[in-house]
Short mmCIF file of C-alpha atoms in Angstrom, two decimals:
data_model
loop_
_atom_site.label_atom_id
_atom_site.label_comp_id
_atom_site.label_asym_id
_atom_site.label_seq_id
_atom_site.Cartn_x
_atom_site.Cartn_y
_atom_site.Cartn_z
CA UNK A 1 194.94 71.33 158.39
CA UNK A 2 195.08 73.57 161.03
CA UNK A 3 197.84 71.93 162.61
CA UNK A 4 199.96 73.28 160.08
CA UNK A 5 198.89 76.76 160.02
CA UNK A 6 199.38 76.78 164.11
CA UNK A 7 202.92 75.00 162.61
CA UNK A 8 204.06 77.79 160.92
CA UNK A 9 202.69 80.92 163.30
CA UNK A 10 204.65 79.45 165.78
CA UNK A 11 207.55 79.52 163.33
CA UNK A 12 206.78 82.99 162.66
CA UNK A 13 206.65 83.61 166.38
CA UNK A 14 209.95 81.87 167.10
CA UNK A 15 212.16 84.68 164.82
CA UNK A 16 215.44 85.63 165.96
CA UNK A 17 215.48 89.11 166.69
CA UNK A 18 218.13 89.49 163.76
CA UNK A 19 215.59 88.02 161.43
CA UNK A 20 212.95 90.07 162.10
CA UNK A 21 215.15 93.32 161.63
CA UNK A 22 215.61 91.92 158.02
CA UNK A 23 212.75 91.91 157.54
CA UNK A 24 211.59 94.70 158.29
CA UNK A 25 214.11 96.27 156.66
CA UNK A 26 213.15 94.65 153.45
CA UNK A 27 209.24 96.99 154.27
CA UNK A 28 210.87 100.83 155.54
CA UNK A 29 206.81 101.29 155.71
CA UNK A 30 206.40 98.60 158.51
CA UNK A 31 209.79 99.47 159.83
CA UNK A 32 208.60 102.93 160.48
CA UNK A 33 205.02 102.18 162.25
CA UNK A 34 207.20 99.47 164.59
CA UNK A 35 209.43 102.47 165.46
CA UNK A 36 206.19 104.56 166.07
CA UNK A 37 204.49 102.04 167.78
CA UNK A 38 206.84 101.67 170.38
CA UNK A 39 207.38 105.20 170.80
CA UNK A 40 203.28 105.47 171.61
CA UNK A 41 203.90 102.48 173.90
CA UNK A 42 207.34 103.66 175.86
CA UNK A 43 205.78 107.69 175.50
CA UNK A 44 202.98 105.97 177.78
CA UNK A 45 204.07 104.28 179.91
CA UNK A 46 206.40 106.68 181.02
CA UNK A 47 204.04 108.85 181.77
CA UNK A 48 201.84 106.23 183.90
CA UNK A 49 204.81 105.52 185.35
CA UNK A 50 205.89 108.93 186.53
CA UNK A 51 202.16 110.35 187.36
CA UNK A 52 202.01 107.36 189.59
CA UNK A 53 205.76 107.57 191.58
CA UNK A 54 205.35 111.32 191.48
CA UNK A 55 201.84 110.81 193.60
CA UNK A 56 203.19 108.15 195.78
CA UNK A 57 206.53 109.87 196.73
CA UNK A 58 204.93 113.47 197.41
CA UNK A 59 201.74 111.57 199.20
CA UNK A 60 203.37 108.20 201.07
CA UNK A 61 205.65 110.55 204.16
CA UNK A 62 202.60 112.04 204.59
CA UNK A 63 200.45 109.20 205.61
CA UNK A 64 199.67 109.84 209.52
CA UNK A 65 196.79 108.25 211.92
CA UNK A 66 195.44 111.42 212.16
CA UNK A 67 194.38 111.80 208.40
CA UNK A 68 192.48 108.55 209.23
CA UNK A 69 190.97 109.50 212.30
CA UNK A 70 186.73 109.03 212.65
CA UNK A 71 186.21 112.87 212.78
CA UNK A 72 187.15 115.62 210.82
CA UNK A 73 188.73 118.77 212.03
CA UNK A 74 190.58 121.81 210.90
CA UNK A 75 193.93 120.31 212.52
CA UNK A 76 193.63 116.68 211.35
CA UNK A 77 191.78 117.02 208.24
CA UNK A 78 190.38 113.37 208.59
CA UNK A 79 189.74 111.55 205.02
CA UNK A 80 188.59 108.38 206.43
CA UNK A 81 185.07 110.33 206.55
CA UNK A 82 185.16 110.60 202.86
CA UNK A 83 186.79 107.42 202.68
CA UNK A 84 183.25 106.03 203.55
CA UNK A 85 181.31 108.52 201.77
CA UNK A 86 183.40 107.49 198.40
CA UNK A 87 182.15 104.19 199.15
CA UNK A 88 178.58 104.90 200.04
CA UNK A 89 178.41 107.40 196.87
CA UNK A 90 179.66 104.11 194.60
CA UNK A 91 177.22 101.63 195.86
CA UNK A 92 174.25 104.33 195.27
CA UNK A 93 175.23 105.01 192.08
CA UNK A 94 175.51 101.87 191.16
CA UNK A 95 172.49 100.63 192.45
CA UNK A 96 170.38 103.70 190.62
CA UNK A 97 172.32 102.85 187.30
CA UNK A 98 172.97 99.51 186.46
CA UNK A 99 169.75 98.20 186.77
CA UNK A 100 168.69 100.89 183.87
CA UNK A 101 171.39 100.37 182.05
CA UNK A 102 171.80 96.85 181.81
CA UNK A 103 167.56 96.99 181.20
CA UNK A 104 168.13 99.33 178.42
CA UNK A 105 170.68 97.49 176.65
CA UNK A 106 168.63 93.99 177.11
CA UNK A 107 165.29 96.20 174.93
CA UNK A 108 167.96 97.35 172.18
CA UNK A 109 169.59 93.63 171.97
CA UNK A 110 166.94 91.56 172.60
CA UNK A 111 163.71 92.71 171.92
CA UNK A 112 164.08 96.01 169.79
CA UNK A 113 163.68 95.12 165.84
CA UNK A 114 166.41 95.05 164.02
CA UNK A 115 166.77 98.82 161.35
CA UNK A 116 164.30 100.29 164.06
CA UNK A 117 164.93 104.26 164.29
CA UNK A 118 163.91 104.54 167.82
CA UNK A 119 166.90 102.08 168.53
CA UNK A 120 169.49 104.70 166.54
CA UNK A 121 168.09 107.50 168.28
CA UNK A 122 169.08 106.13 171.70
CA UNK A 123 172.75 105.17 170.60
CA UNK A 124 172.99 108.14 169.15
CA UNK A 125 172.24 109.96 172.29
CA UNK A 126 174.06 107.85 174.96
CA UNK A 127 177.15 108.27 172.80
CA UNK A 128 176.33 112.51 172.92
CA UNK A 129 175.55 112.04 177.06
CA UNK A 130 178.75 110.69 177.33
CA UNK A 131 180.87 113.17 175.55
CA UNK A 132 179.01 115.83 178.37
CA UNK A 133 181.77 117.19 180.45
CA UNK A 134 180.49 116.40 184.08
CA UNK A 135 180.07 120.59 185.17
CA UNK A 136 176.73 120.21 183.03
CA UNK A 137 175.44 117.53 185.00
CA UNK A 138 176.55 118.95 188.00
CA UNK A 139 174.30 122.08 187.29
CA UNK A 140 171.60 119.86 185.72
CA UNK A 141 171.40 117.66 188.99
CA UNK A 142 171.68 121.07 191.20
CA UNK A 143 168.65 122.35 188.76
CA UNK A 144 166.98 119.62 188.84
CA UNK A 145 167.59 116.76 192.22
CA UNK A 146 168.46 119.42 194.59
CA UNK A 147 166.02 122.66 193.46
CA UNK A 148 163.04 120.84 191.79
CA UNK A 149 163.44 117.94 193.47
CA UNK A 150 164.03 119.74 197.18
CA UNK A 151 166.42 116.92 197.69
CA UNK A 152 168.98 119.78 198.95
CA UNK A 153 172.64 119.21 199.14
CA UNK A 154 172.68 115.71 199.82
CA UNK A 155 174.47 112.17 198.58
CA UNK A 156 171.10 111.06 197.08
CA UNK A 157 170.80 113.87 194.79
CA UNK A 158 175.01 113.53 194.27
CA UNK A 159 174.22 110.01 193.37
CA UNK A 160 171.18 110.33 191.06
CA UNK A 161 173.15 112.66 189.25
CA UNK A 162 176.58 110.11 188.92
CA UNK A 163 173.68 107.53 187.91
CA UNK A 164 173.03 109.58 184.88
CA UNK A 165 176.72 110.20 184.39
CA UNK A 166 177.18 106.42 184.01
CA UNK A 167 174.09 105.51 182.33
CA UNK A 168 175.70 105.87 178.83
CA UNK A 169 178.95 103.49 179.80
CA UNK A 170 177.19 101.22 181.04
CA UNK A 171 173.92 100.79 178.39
CA UNK A 172 176.76 101.10 175.61
CA UNK A 173 179.13 98.16 177.47
CA UNK A 174 176.07 95.33 178.06
CA UNK A 175 175.13 96.22 174.64
CA UNK A 176 178.15 95.20 173.46
CA UNK A 177 178.22 92.28 175.91
CA UNK A 178 175.55 90.92 174.86
CA UNK A 179 175.94 91.50 171.05
CA UNK A 180 179.44 89.18 171.15
CA UNK A 181 176.95 86.28 172.93
CA UNK A 182 176.85 83.93 169.97
CA UNK A 183 173.01 83.26 168.20
CA UNK A 184 173.62 79.38 168.18
CA UNK A 185 173.07 79.68 172.17
CA UNK A 186 169.52 81.15 171.81
CA UNK A 187 168.65 78.93 169.16
CA UNK A 188 169.61 75.90 171.11
CA UNK A 189 167.99 77.64 174.55
CA UNK A 190 164.84 78.02 171.87
CA UNK A 191 164.96 74.59 170.40
CA UNK A 192 165.28 73.02 174.00
CA UNK A 193 161.80 74.93 174.58
CA UNK A 194 162.68 77.86 177.27
CA UNK A 195 161.28 81.08 177.01
CA UNK A 196 162.42 84.60 175.41
CA UNK A 197 162.80 85.83 179.26
CA UNK A 198 164.34 82.60 180.64
CA UNK A 199 167.05 82.22 177.47
CA UNK A 200 168.25 86.15 179.04
CA UNK A 201 168.66 85.93 182.03
CA UNK A 202 170.33 81.58 181.81
CA UNK A 203 171.66 81.84 179.33
CA UNK A 204 172.74 85.43 177.61
CA UNK A 205 173.36 87.30 180.59
CA UNK A 206 175.54 85.22 182.13
CA UNK A 207 177.67 84.65 179.27
CA UNK A 208 178.22 88.35 178.80
CA UNK A 209 178.98 89.50 182.91
CA UNK A 210 182.44 89.40 182.05
CA UNK A 211 181.52 92.67 179.74
CA UNK A 212 179.16 93.31 181.60
CA UNK A 213 181.45 94.13 184.66
CA UNK A 214 183.96 95.49 182.17
CA UNK A 215 181.37 98.85 181.74
CA UNK A 216 180.49 98.43 185.86
CA UNK A 217 184.96 99.15 186.60
CA UNK A 218 184.68 101.97 184.03
CA UNK A 219 181.77 104.04 186.24
CA UNK A 220 183.31 102.77 189.61
CA UNK A 221 186.68 104.87 188.24
CA UNK A 222 184.11 108.12 187.22
CA UNK A 223 182.33 108.12 189.99
CA UNK A 224 185.23 107.36 192.53
CA UNK A 225 187.75 110.42 190.32
CA UNK A 226 184.12 112.88 189.94
CA UNK A 227 184.61 116.53 191.61
CA UNK A 228 182.72 118.91 189.25
CA UNK A 229 179.28 116.99 189.40
CA UNK A 230 179.28 116.58 193.10
CA UNK A 231 179.80 119.83 194.67
CA UNK A 232 177.14 121.22 193.17
CA UNK A 233 174.80 117.86 194.14
CA UNK A 234 176.55 116.44 197.22
CA UNK A 235 178.01 120.01 197.94
CA UNK A 236 181.40 119.50 200.76
CA UNK A 237 180.10 118.97 204.38
CA UNK A 238 183.52 117.11 205.65
CA UNK A 239 181.24 114.47 207.75
CA UNK A 240 179.77 110.72 207.53
CA UNK A 241 176.41 111.64 205.25
CA UNK A 242 173.29 109.46 205.24
CA UNK A 243 170.87 109.25 202.14
CA UNK A 244 169.61 113.38 202.75
CA UNK A 245 172.91 114.81 204.73
CA UNK A 246 175.53 116.84 202.27
CA UNK A 247 179.00 115.27 201.80
CA UNK A 248 182.15 114.93 200.54
CA UNK A 249 183.97 111.89 199.04
CA UNK A 250 187.91 111.54 198.50
CA UNK A 251 188.03 113.48 195.48
CA UNK A 252 186.39 116.57 196.16
CA UNK A 253 188.28 115.85 200.21
CA UNK A 254 191.56 116.37 197.96
CA UNK A 255 190.11 119.29 195.90
CA UNK A 256 189.12 121.25 199.05
CA UNK A 257 192.90 120.70 200.49
CA UNK A 258 194.42 121.64 197.74
CA UNK A 259 192.34 125.19 196.97
CA UNK A 260 193.10 125.70 200.20
CA UNK A 261 196.58 125.91 200.27
CA UNK A 262 197.40 125.26 204.15
CA UNK A 263 197.19 121.49 203.94
CA UNK A 264 198.59 120.86 200.30
CA UNK A 265 200.32 117.56 201.68
CA UNK A 266 197.18 116.37 203.29
CA UNK A 267 195.92 116.44 200.24
CA UNK A 268 198.86 114.70 198.04
CA UNK A 269 198.48 112.01 201.34
CA UNK A 270 194.55 111.73 199.75
CA UNK A 271 195.84 111.24 196.31
CA UNK A 272 197.73 108.10 197.02
CA UNK A 273 194.71 106.29 199.45
CA UNK A 274 192.06 107.31 196.43
CA UNK A 275 194.86 105.91 193.96
CA UNK A 276 195.08 102.63 195.92
CA UNK A 277 191.41 102.39 196.14
CA UNK A 278 190.60 102.69 192.56
CA UNK A 279 193.15 99.75 192.07
CA UNK A 280 191.18 97.77 195.02
CA UNK A 281 187.95 98.09 193.00
CA UNK A 282 189.39 97.45 189.77
CA UNK A 283 190.81 94.50 191.04
CA UNK A 284 188.05 92.69 192.94
CA UNK A 285 186.08 93.63 189.85
CA UNK A 286 188.30 91.81 187.33
CA UNK A 287 188.30 88.96 189.27
CA UNK A 288 184.85 88.64 190.06
CA UNK A 289 184.63 88.79 185.86
CA UNK A 290 187.40 86.19 185.48
CA UNK A 291 185.12 83.85 187.64
CA UNK A 292 182.64 84.17 185.05
CA UNK A 293 184.91 84.10 182.13
CA UNK A 294 184.43 80.31 179.89
CA UNK A 295 186.84 77.96 180.37
CA UNK A 296 189.54 78.38 177.73
CA UNK A 297 189.71 74.69 175.68
#
């Protein structure tokens, strides 16, 4: 039966272009939907290619060794300190957010009772936090971390603010990944005598790692590209920063150069480097996720 269905599906997929057009002309609604989908796909790809191409064309000619000097000054406007600060900020924010996000998702899926009102409140709150503008997070971080906790404008204040920003994303994607793990995996583990904790860490979490990493990739993209929240918390000092030192990331560095108006070309060059950094981080994360994917049978 399954082989027969597979044969029929293969036959449908092997239709010629003329046969497909004839089938669409018999159903005008399907043909209209096909046109709308094609237009949407072409526009999406076109806008993406235009943006990336524009950044590369405007920025690549101005990539020069002085932009990668160890120290920043008004002449070379080096982005190297900002690059290091960006990696430091990303790691620090993930260290603060991933354990809490994954832990909250484990509680919601594995421990909380179905239909629990608290679970519903947590999910609504997480979805609400995902839609709050980043400037609001920045103001909160300035009032709480910078002023109330007296962290000052520092990498720690910025990382804590970003951790709160990306926490809902990590929690929701991890929750969906855990829900996709079949219950038979848990039942088989319990049947072999494993406890709840061992089942979660040995069976459930390894199966959900690709989905969890997808959430972390989304969080990294938001961390690397964030400016508004960090201006109010980590500051804009263009030097290498420690935990409690003020420092700027690549996104803030690019914003500062473009705002001053004196180094617009260097701002485009910074945009190129920022784009490459994001692509590298996402590529590495995707490769790690594929390592944990179950082999296709």
